[in-house]
PDB file of C-alpha atoms in Angstrom:
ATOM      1  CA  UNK A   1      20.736  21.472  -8.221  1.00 56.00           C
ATOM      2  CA  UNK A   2      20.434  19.019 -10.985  1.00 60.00           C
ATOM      3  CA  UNK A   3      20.274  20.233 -14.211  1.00 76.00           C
ATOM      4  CA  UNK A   4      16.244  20.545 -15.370  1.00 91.00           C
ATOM      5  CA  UNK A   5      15.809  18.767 -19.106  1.00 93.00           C
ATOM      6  CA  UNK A   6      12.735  20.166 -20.612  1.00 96.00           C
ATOM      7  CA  UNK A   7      10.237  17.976 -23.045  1.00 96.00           C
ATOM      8  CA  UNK A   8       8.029  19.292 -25.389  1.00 95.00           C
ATOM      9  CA  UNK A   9       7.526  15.956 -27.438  1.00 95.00           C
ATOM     10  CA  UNK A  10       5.205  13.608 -26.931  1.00 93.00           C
ATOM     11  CA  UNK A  11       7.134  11.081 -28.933  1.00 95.00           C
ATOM     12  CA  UNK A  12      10.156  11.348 -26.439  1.00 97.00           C
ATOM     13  CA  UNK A  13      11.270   7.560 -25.526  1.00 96.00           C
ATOM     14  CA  UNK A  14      10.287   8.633 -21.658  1.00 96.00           C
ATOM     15  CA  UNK A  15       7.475   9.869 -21.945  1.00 97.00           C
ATOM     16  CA  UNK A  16       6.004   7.458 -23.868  1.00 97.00           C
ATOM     17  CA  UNK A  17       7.660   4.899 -21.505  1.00 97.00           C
ATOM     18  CA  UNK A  18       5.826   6.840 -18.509  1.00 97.00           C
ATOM     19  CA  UNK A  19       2.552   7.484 -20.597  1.00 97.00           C
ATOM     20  CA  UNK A  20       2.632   3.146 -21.030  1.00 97.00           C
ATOM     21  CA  UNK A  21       2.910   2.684 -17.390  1.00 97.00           C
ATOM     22  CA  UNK A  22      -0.089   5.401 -16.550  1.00 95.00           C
ATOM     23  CA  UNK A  23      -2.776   3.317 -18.951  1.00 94.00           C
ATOM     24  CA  UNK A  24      -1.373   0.278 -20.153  1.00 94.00           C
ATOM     25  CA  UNK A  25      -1.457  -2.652 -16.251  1.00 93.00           C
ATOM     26  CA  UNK A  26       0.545  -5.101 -18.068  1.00 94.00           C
ATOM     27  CA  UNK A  27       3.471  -2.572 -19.394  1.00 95.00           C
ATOM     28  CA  UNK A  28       4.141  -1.393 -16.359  1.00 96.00           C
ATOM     29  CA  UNK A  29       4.035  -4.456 -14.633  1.00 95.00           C
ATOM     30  CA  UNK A  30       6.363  -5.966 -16.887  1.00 95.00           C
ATOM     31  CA  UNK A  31       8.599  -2.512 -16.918  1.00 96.00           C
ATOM     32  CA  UNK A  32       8.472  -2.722 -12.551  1.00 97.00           C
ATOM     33  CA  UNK A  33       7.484   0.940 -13.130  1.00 98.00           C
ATOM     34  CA  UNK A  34       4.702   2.904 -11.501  1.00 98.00           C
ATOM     35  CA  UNK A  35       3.747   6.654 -10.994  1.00 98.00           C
ATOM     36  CA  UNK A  36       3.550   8.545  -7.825  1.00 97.00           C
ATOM     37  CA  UNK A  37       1.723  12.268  -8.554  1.00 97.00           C
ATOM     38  CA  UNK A  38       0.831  15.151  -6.584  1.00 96.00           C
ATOM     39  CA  UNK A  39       3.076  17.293  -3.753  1.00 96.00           C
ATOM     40  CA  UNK A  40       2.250  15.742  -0.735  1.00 96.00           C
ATOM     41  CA  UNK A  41       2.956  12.073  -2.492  1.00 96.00           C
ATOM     42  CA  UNK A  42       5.948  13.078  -4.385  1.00 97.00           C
ATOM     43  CA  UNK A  43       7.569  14.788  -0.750  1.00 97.00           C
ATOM     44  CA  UNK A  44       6.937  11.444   0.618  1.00 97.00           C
ATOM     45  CA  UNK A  45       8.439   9.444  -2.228  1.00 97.00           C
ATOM     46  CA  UNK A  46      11.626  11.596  -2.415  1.00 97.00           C
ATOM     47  CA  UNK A  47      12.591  10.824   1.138  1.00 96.00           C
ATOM     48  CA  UNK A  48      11.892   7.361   1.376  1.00 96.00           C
ATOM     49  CA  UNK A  49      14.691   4.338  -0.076  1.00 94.00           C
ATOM     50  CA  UNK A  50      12.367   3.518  -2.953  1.00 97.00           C
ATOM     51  CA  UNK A  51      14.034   4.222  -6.389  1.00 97.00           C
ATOM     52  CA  UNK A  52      12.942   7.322  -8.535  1.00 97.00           C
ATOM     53  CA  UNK A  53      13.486   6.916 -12.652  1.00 97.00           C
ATOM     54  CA  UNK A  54      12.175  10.358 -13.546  1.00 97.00           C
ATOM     55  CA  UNK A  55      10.783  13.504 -11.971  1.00 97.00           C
ATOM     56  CA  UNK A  56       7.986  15.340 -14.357  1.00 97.00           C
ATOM     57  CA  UNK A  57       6.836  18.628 -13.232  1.00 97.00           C
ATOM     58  CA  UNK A  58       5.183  21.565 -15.049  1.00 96.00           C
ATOM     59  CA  UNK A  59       6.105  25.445 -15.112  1.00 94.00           C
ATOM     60  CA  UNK A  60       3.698  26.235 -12.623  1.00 93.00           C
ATOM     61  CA  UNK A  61       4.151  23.403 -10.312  1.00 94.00           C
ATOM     62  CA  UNK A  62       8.075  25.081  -9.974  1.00 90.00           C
ATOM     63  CA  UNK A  63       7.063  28.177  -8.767  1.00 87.00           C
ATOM     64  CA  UNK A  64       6.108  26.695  -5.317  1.00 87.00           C
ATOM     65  CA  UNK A  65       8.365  26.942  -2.124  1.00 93.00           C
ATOM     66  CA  UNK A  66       7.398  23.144  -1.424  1.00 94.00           C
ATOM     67  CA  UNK A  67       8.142  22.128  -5.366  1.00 94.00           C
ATOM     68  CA  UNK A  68      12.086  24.202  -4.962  1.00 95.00           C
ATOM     69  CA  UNK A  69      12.386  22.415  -1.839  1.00 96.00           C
ATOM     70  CA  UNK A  70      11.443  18.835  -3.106  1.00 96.00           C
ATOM     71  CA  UNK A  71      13.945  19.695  -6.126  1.00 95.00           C
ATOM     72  CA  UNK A  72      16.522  19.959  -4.083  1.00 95.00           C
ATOM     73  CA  UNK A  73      15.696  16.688  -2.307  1.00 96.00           C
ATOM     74  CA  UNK A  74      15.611  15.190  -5.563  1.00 96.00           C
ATOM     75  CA  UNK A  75      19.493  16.872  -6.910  1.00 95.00           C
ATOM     76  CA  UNK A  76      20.499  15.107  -3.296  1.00 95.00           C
ATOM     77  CA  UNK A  77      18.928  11.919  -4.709  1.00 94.00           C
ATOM     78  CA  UNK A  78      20.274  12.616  -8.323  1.00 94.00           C
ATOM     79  CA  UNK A  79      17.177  11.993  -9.909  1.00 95.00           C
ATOM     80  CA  UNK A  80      16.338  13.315 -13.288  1.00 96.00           C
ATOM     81  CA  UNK A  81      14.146  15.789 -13.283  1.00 97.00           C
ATOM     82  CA  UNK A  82      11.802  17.191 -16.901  1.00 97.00           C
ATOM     83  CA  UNK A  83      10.277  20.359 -17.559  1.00 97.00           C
ATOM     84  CA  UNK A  84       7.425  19.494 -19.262  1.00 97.00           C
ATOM     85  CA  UNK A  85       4.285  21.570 -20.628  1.00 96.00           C
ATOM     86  CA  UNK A  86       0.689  21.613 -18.999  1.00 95.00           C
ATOM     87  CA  UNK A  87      -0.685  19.793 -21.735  1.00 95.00           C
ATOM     88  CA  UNK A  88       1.709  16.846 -21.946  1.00 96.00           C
ATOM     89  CA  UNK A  89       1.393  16.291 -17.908  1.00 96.00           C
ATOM     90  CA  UNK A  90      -2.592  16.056 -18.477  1.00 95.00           C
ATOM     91  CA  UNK A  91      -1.978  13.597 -20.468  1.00 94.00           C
ATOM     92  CA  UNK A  92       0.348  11.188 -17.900  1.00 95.00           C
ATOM     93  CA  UNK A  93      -2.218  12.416 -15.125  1.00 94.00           C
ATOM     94  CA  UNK A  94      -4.711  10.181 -13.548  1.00 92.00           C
ATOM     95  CA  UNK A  95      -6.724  12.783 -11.671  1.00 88.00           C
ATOM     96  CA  UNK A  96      -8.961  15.500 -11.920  1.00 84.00           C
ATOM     97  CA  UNK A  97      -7.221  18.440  -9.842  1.00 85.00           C
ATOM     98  CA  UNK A  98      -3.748  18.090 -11.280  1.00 90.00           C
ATOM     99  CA  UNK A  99      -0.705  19.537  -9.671  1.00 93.00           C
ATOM    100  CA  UNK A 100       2.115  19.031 -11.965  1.00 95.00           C
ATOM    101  CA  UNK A 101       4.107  16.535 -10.473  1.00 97.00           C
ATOM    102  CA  UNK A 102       4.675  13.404 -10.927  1.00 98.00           C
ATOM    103  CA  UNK A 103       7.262  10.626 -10.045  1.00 98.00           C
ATOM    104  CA  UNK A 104       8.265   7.680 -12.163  1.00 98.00           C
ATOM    105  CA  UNK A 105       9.367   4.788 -10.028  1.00 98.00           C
ATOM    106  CA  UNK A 106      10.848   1.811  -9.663  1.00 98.00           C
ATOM    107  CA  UNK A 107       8.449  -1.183  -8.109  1.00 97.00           C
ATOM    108  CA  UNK A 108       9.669  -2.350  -4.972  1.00 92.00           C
ATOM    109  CA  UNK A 109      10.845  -5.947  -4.517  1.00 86.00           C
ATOM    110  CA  UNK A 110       8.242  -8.514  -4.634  1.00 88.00           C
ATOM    111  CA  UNK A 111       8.555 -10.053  -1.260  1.00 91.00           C
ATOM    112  CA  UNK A 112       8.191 -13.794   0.181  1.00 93.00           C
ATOM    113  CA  UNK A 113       6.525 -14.266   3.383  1.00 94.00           C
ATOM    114  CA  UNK A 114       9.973 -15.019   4.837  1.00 92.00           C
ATOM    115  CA  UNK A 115      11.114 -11.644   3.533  1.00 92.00           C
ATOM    116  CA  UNK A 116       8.028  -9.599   5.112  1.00 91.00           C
ATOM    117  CA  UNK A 117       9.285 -11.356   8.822  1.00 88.00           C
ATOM    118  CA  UNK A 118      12.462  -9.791   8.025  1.00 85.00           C
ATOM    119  CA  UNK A 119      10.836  -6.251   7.409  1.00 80.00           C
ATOM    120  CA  UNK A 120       7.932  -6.015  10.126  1.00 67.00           C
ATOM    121  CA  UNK A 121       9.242  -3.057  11.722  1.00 61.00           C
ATOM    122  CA  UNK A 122      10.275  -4.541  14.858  1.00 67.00           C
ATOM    123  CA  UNK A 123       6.737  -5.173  15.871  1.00 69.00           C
ATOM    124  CA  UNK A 124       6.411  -7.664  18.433  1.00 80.00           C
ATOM    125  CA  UNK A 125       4.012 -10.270  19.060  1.00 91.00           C
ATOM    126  CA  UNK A 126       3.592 -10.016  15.007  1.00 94.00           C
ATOM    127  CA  UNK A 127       0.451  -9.013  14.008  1.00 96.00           C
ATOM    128  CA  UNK A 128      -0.555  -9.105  10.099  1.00 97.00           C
ATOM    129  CA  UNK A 129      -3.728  -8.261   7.848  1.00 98.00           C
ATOM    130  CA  UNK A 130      -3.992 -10.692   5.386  1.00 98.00           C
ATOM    131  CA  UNK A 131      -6.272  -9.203   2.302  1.00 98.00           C
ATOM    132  CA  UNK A 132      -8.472 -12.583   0.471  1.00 97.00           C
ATOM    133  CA  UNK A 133      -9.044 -11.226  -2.663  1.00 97.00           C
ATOM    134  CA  UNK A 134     -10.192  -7.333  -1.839  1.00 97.00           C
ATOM    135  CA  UNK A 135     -10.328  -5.496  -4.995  1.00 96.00           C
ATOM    136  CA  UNK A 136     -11.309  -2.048  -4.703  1.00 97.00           C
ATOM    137  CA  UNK A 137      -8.416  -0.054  -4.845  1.00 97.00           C
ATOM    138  CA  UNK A 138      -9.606   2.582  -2.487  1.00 97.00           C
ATOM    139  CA  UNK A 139     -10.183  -0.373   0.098  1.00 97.00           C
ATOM    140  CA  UNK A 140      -6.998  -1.553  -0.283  1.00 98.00           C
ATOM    141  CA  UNK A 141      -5.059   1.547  -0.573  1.00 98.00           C
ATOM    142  CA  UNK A 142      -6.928   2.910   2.871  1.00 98.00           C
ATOM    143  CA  UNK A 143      -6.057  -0.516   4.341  1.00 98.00           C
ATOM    144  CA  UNK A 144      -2.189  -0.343   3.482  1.00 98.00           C
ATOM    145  CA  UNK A 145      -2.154   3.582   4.856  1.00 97.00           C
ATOM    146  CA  UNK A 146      -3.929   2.014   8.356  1.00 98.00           C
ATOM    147  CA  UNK A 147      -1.312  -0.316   8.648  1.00 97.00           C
ATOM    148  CA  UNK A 148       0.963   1.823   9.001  1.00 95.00           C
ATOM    149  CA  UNK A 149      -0.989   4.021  11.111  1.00 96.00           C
ATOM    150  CA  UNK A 150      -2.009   1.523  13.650  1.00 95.00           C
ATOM    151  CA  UNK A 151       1.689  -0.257  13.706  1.00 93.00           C
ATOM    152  CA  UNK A 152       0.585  -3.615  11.698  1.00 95.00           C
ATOM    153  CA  UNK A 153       3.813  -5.881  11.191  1.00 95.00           C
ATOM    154  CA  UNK A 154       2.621  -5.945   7.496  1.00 95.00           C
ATOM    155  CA  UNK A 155       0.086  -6.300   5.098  1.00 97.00           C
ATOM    156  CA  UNK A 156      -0.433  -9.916   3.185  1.00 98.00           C
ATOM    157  CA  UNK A 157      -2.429  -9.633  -0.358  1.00 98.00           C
ATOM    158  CA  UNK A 158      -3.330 -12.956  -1.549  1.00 98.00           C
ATOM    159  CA  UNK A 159      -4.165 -13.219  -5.551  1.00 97.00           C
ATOM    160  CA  UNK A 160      -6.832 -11.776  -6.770  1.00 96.00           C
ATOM    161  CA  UNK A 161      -6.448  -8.979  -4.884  1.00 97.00           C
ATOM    162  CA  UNK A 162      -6.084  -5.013  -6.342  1.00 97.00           C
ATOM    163  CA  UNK A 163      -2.467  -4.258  -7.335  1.00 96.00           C
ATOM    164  CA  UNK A 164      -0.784  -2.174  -4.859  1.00 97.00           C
ATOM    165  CA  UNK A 165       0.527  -0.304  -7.791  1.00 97.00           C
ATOM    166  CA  UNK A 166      -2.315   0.865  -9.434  1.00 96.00           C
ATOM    167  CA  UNK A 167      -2.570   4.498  -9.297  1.00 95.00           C
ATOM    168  CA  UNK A 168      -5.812   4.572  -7.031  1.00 96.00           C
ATOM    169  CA  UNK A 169      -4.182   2.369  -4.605  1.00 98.00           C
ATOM    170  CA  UNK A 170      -1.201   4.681  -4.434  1.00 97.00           C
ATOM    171  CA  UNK A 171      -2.912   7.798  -3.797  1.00 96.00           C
ATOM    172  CA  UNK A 172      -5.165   5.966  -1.405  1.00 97.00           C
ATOM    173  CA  UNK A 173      -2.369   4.853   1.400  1.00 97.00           C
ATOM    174  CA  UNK A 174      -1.225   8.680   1.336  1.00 96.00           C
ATOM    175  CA  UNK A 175       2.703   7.451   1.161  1.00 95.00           C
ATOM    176  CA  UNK A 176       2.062   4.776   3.413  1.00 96.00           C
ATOM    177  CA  UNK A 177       2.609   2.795   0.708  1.00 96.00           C
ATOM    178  CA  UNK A 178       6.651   3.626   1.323  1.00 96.00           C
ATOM    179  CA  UNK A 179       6.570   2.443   4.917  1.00 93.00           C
ATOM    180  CA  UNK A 180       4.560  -0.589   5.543  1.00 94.00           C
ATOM    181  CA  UNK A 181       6.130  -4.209   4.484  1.00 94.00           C
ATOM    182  CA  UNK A 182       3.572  -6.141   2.009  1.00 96.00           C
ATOM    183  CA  UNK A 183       3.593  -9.193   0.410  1.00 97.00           C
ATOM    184  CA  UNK A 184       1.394  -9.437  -2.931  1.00 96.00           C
ATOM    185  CA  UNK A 185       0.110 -12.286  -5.307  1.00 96.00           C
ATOM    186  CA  UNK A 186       0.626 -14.541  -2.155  1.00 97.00           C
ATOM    187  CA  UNK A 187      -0.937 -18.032  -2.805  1.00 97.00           C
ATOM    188  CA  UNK A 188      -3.744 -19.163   0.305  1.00 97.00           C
ATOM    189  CA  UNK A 189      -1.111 -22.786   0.497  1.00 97.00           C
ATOM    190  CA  UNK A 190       1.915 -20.191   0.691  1.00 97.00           C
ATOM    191  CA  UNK A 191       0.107 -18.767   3.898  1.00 97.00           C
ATOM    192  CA  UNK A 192      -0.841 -21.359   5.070  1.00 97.00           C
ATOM    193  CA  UNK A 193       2.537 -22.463   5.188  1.00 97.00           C
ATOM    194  CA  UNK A 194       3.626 -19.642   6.780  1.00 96.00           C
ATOM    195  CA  UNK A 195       1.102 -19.989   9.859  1.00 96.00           C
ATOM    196  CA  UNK A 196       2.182 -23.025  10.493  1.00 95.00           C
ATOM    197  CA  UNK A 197       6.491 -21.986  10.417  1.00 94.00           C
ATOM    198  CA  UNK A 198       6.002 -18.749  12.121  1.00 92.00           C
ATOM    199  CA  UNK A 199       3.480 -20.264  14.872  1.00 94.00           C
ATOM    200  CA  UNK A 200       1.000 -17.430  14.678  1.00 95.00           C
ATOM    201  CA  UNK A 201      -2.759 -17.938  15.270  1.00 97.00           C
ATOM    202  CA  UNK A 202      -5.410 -17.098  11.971  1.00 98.00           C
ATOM    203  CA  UNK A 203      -8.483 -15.317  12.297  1.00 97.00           C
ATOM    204  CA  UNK A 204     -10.662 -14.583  10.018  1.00 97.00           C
ATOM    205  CA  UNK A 205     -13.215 -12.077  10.023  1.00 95.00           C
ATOM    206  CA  UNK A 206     -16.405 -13.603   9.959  1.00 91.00           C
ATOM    207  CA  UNK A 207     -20.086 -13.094  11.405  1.00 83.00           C
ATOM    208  CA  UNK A 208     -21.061 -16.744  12.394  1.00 84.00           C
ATOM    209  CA  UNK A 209     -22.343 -18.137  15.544  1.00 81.00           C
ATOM    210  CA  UNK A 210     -19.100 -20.040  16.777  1.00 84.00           C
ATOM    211  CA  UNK A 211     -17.187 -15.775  16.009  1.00 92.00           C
ATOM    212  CA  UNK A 212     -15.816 -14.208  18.824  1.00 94.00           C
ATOM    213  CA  UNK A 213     -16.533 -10.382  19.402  1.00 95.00           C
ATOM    214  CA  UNK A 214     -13.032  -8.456  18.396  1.00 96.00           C
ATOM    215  CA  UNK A 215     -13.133  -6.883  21.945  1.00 95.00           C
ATOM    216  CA  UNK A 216     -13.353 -10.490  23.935  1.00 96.00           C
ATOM    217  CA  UNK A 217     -10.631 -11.947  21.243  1.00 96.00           C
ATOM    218  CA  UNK A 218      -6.978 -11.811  22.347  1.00 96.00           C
ATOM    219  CA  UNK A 219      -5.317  -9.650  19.752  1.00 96.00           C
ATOM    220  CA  UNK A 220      -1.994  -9.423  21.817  1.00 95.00           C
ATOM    221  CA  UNK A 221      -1.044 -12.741  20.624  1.00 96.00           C
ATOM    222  CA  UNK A 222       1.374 -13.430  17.655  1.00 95.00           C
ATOM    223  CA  UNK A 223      -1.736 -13.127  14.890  1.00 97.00           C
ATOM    224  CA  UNK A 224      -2.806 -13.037  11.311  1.00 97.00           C
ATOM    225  CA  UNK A 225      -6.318 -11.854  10.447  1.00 98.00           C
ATOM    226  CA  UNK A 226      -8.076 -12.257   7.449  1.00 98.00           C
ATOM    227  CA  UNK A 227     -10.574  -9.693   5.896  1.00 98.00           C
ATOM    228  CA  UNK A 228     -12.120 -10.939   2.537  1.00 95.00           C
ATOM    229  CA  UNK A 229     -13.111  -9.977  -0.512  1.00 92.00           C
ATOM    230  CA  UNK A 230     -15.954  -7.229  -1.040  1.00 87.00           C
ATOM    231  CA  UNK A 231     -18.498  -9.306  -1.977  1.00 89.00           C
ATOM    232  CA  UNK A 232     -18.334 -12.881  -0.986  1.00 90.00           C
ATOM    233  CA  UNK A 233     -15.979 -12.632   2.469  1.00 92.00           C
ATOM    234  CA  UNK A 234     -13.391 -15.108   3.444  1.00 95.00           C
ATOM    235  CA  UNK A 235     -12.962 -17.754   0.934  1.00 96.00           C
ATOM    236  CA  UNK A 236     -14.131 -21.133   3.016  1.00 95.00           C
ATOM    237  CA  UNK A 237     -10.706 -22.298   3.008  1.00 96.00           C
ATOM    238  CA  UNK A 238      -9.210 -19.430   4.569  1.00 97.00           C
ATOM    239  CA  UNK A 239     -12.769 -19.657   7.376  1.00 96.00           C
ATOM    240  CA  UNK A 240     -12.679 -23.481   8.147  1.00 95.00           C
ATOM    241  CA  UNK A 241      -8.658 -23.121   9.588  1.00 95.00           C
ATOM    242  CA  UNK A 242      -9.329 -20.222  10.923  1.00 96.00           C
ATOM    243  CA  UNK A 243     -10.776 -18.638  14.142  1.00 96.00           C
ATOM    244  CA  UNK A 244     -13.539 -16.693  13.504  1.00 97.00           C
ATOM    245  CA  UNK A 245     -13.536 -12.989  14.951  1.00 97.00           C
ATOM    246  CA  UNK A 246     -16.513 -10.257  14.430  1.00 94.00           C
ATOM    247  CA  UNK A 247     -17.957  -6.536  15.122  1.00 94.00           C
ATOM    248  CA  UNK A 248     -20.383  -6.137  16.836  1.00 92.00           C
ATOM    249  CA  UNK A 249     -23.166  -3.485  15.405  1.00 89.00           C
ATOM    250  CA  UNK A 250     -25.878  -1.807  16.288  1.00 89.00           C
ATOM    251  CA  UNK A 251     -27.348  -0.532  13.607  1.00 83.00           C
ATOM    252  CA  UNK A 252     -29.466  -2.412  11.115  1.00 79.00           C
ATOM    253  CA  UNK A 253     -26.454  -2.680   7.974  1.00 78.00           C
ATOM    254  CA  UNK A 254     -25.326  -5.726   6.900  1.00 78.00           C
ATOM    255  CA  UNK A 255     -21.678  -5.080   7.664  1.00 81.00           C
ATOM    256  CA  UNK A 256     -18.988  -2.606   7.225  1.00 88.00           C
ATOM    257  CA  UNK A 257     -16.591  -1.442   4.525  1.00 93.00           C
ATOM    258  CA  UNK A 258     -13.641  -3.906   4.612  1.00 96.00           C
ATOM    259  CA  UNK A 259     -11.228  -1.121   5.281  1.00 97.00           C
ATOM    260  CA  UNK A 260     -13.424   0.734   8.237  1.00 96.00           C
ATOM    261  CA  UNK A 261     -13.423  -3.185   9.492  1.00 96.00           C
ATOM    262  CA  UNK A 262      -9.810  -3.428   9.263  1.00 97.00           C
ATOM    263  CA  UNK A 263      -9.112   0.104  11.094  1.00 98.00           C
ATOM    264  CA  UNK A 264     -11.721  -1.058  13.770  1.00 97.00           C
ATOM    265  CA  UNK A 265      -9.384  -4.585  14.577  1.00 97.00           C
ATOM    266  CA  UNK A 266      -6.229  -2.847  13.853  1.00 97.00           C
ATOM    267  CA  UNK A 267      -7.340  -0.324  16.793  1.00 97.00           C
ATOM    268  CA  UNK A 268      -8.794  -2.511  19.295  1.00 97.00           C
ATOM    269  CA  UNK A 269      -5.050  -4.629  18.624  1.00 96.00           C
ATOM    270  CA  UNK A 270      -3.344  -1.468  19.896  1.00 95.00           C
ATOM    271  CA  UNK A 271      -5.453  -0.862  23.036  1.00 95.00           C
ATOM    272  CA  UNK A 272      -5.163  -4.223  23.991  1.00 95.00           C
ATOM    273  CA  UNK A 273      -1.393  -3.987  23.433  1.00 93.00           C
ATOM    274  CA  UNK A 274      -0.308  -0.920  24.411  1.00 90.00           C
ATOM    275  CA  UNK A 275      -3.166   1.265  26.317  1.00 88.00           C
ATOM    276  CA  UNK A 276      -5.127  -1.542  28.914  1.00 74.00           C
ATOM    277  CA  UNK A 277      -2.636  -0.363  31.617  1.00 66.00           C
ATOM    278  CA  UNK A 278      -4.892   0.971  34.300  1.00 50.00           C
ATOM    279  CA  UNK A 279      -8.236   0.834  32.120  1.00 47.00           C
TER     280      UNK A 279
END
């Protein structure tokens, strides 16, 4: 097993590397850094190809079966691993019921929309969510984490949108973030673009008269869907080249969480593509 460094500084160069890309966005933006914490992240993390800079873990995080067992995953890796003490970790933490552990990784590539065709996990017709400016990280987070659930060929965030980095975001896809292709910072021109080259058909969720109900639509069909922001929807760019798509509801709210509306498409996608035989 790799030999275990122990910290007790605070002004150690990593940890005040790691404590700059907890609270400062723009350091660890500029670094490509972000943190991964808690067990069930951290196992998820360790056996995926994305690159680890530093393992933190506390005394009583090592006294677990599961925390020996992702050490050893991490000696295979030859990651670094630090000792540190309770204290210090609160202070890199972002949550309330802390664990002590906590990765320090490397971003992930920034990927063009060519690039995310070359990483759709083999799903074909293509189907993408395209996110227009959604910026609650939980949304987001919960939307990347059903994209992988439901078999999307990737997820599209255009600017303006929450950054998948964030440490919200991270603990909301559940280590889905490791296994579904994005694209971030996209511009709306870029995807527009890309429609057009990869002859898919855009949709756009939207509840207008001329909408089609997601259960009459044809989601079996090469596609990218838009959900928009929060707030204000689809931008009106995005709605006037796009086919319009809704759900239908029968209760009296206005509409539904952009990520329960994403899960509900996403869904009705893989009946109609892989369970309509003999419905």
């Amino acid at each position: 097993m790799n030999q275990i460094q122990r910290i007790t500084s605070a002004s150690n160069p990593l940890i005040r590397l790691t404590s700059a890309v907890v609270h400062i966005h723009r350091r660890a933006a500029k670094e490509g850094l972000f943190t991964v914490e808690g067990l069930r992240l951290a196992e998820m993390a360790a056996v995926s190809d994305w690159k680890i800079r530093c393992a933190f873990l506390t005394e009583n995080a090592m006294a677990g079966e599961r925390a020996q067992a992702l050490l050893r995953i991490l000696a295979a890796r030859r990651a670094p691993v630090a000792l540190i003490p309770e204290t210090m970790f609160s202070n890199l933490s972002e949550t309330e019921s802390q664990q002590g552990i906590l990765l320090l990784m490397e971003r992930g590539k920034n990927m063009s929309l060519r690039e995310l065709v070359r990483q759709r996990n083999d799903v074909d017709p293509p189907l993408y969510i395209v996110l227009d400016r959604v910026q609650d990280p939980g949304n987001v987070g919960t939307i990347l984490r059903t994209a992988d659930a439901a078999g999307a060929s990737g997820v599209i965030l255009l600017r303006g949108s929450a950054d998948v980095y964030s440490g919200k975001v991270v603990r909301a896809t559940m280590g889905a973030l490791f296994h579904v292709p994005f694209a971030e910072g996209i511009a709306v021109m870029e995807l527009m673009d890309f429609v057009r080259s990869e002859r898919v058909t855009l949709c756009a969720a939207a509840c207008d008269d001329g909408a089609c109900m997601h259960y009459a639509a044809d989601l079996r069909q090469p596609l990218v869907i838009v959900f928009g922001n929060e707030a204000n929807g689809v931008s009106e760019e995005l709605l006037s080249a796009s086919e319009h798509i809704y759900i239908p509801m029968c209760g009296s709210a206005e509409s539904l969480n952009v990520s329960a509306a994403v899960a509900a498409v996403l869904y009705e996608a893989m009946r109609q593509r892989f369970y309509t035989e003999g419905v």
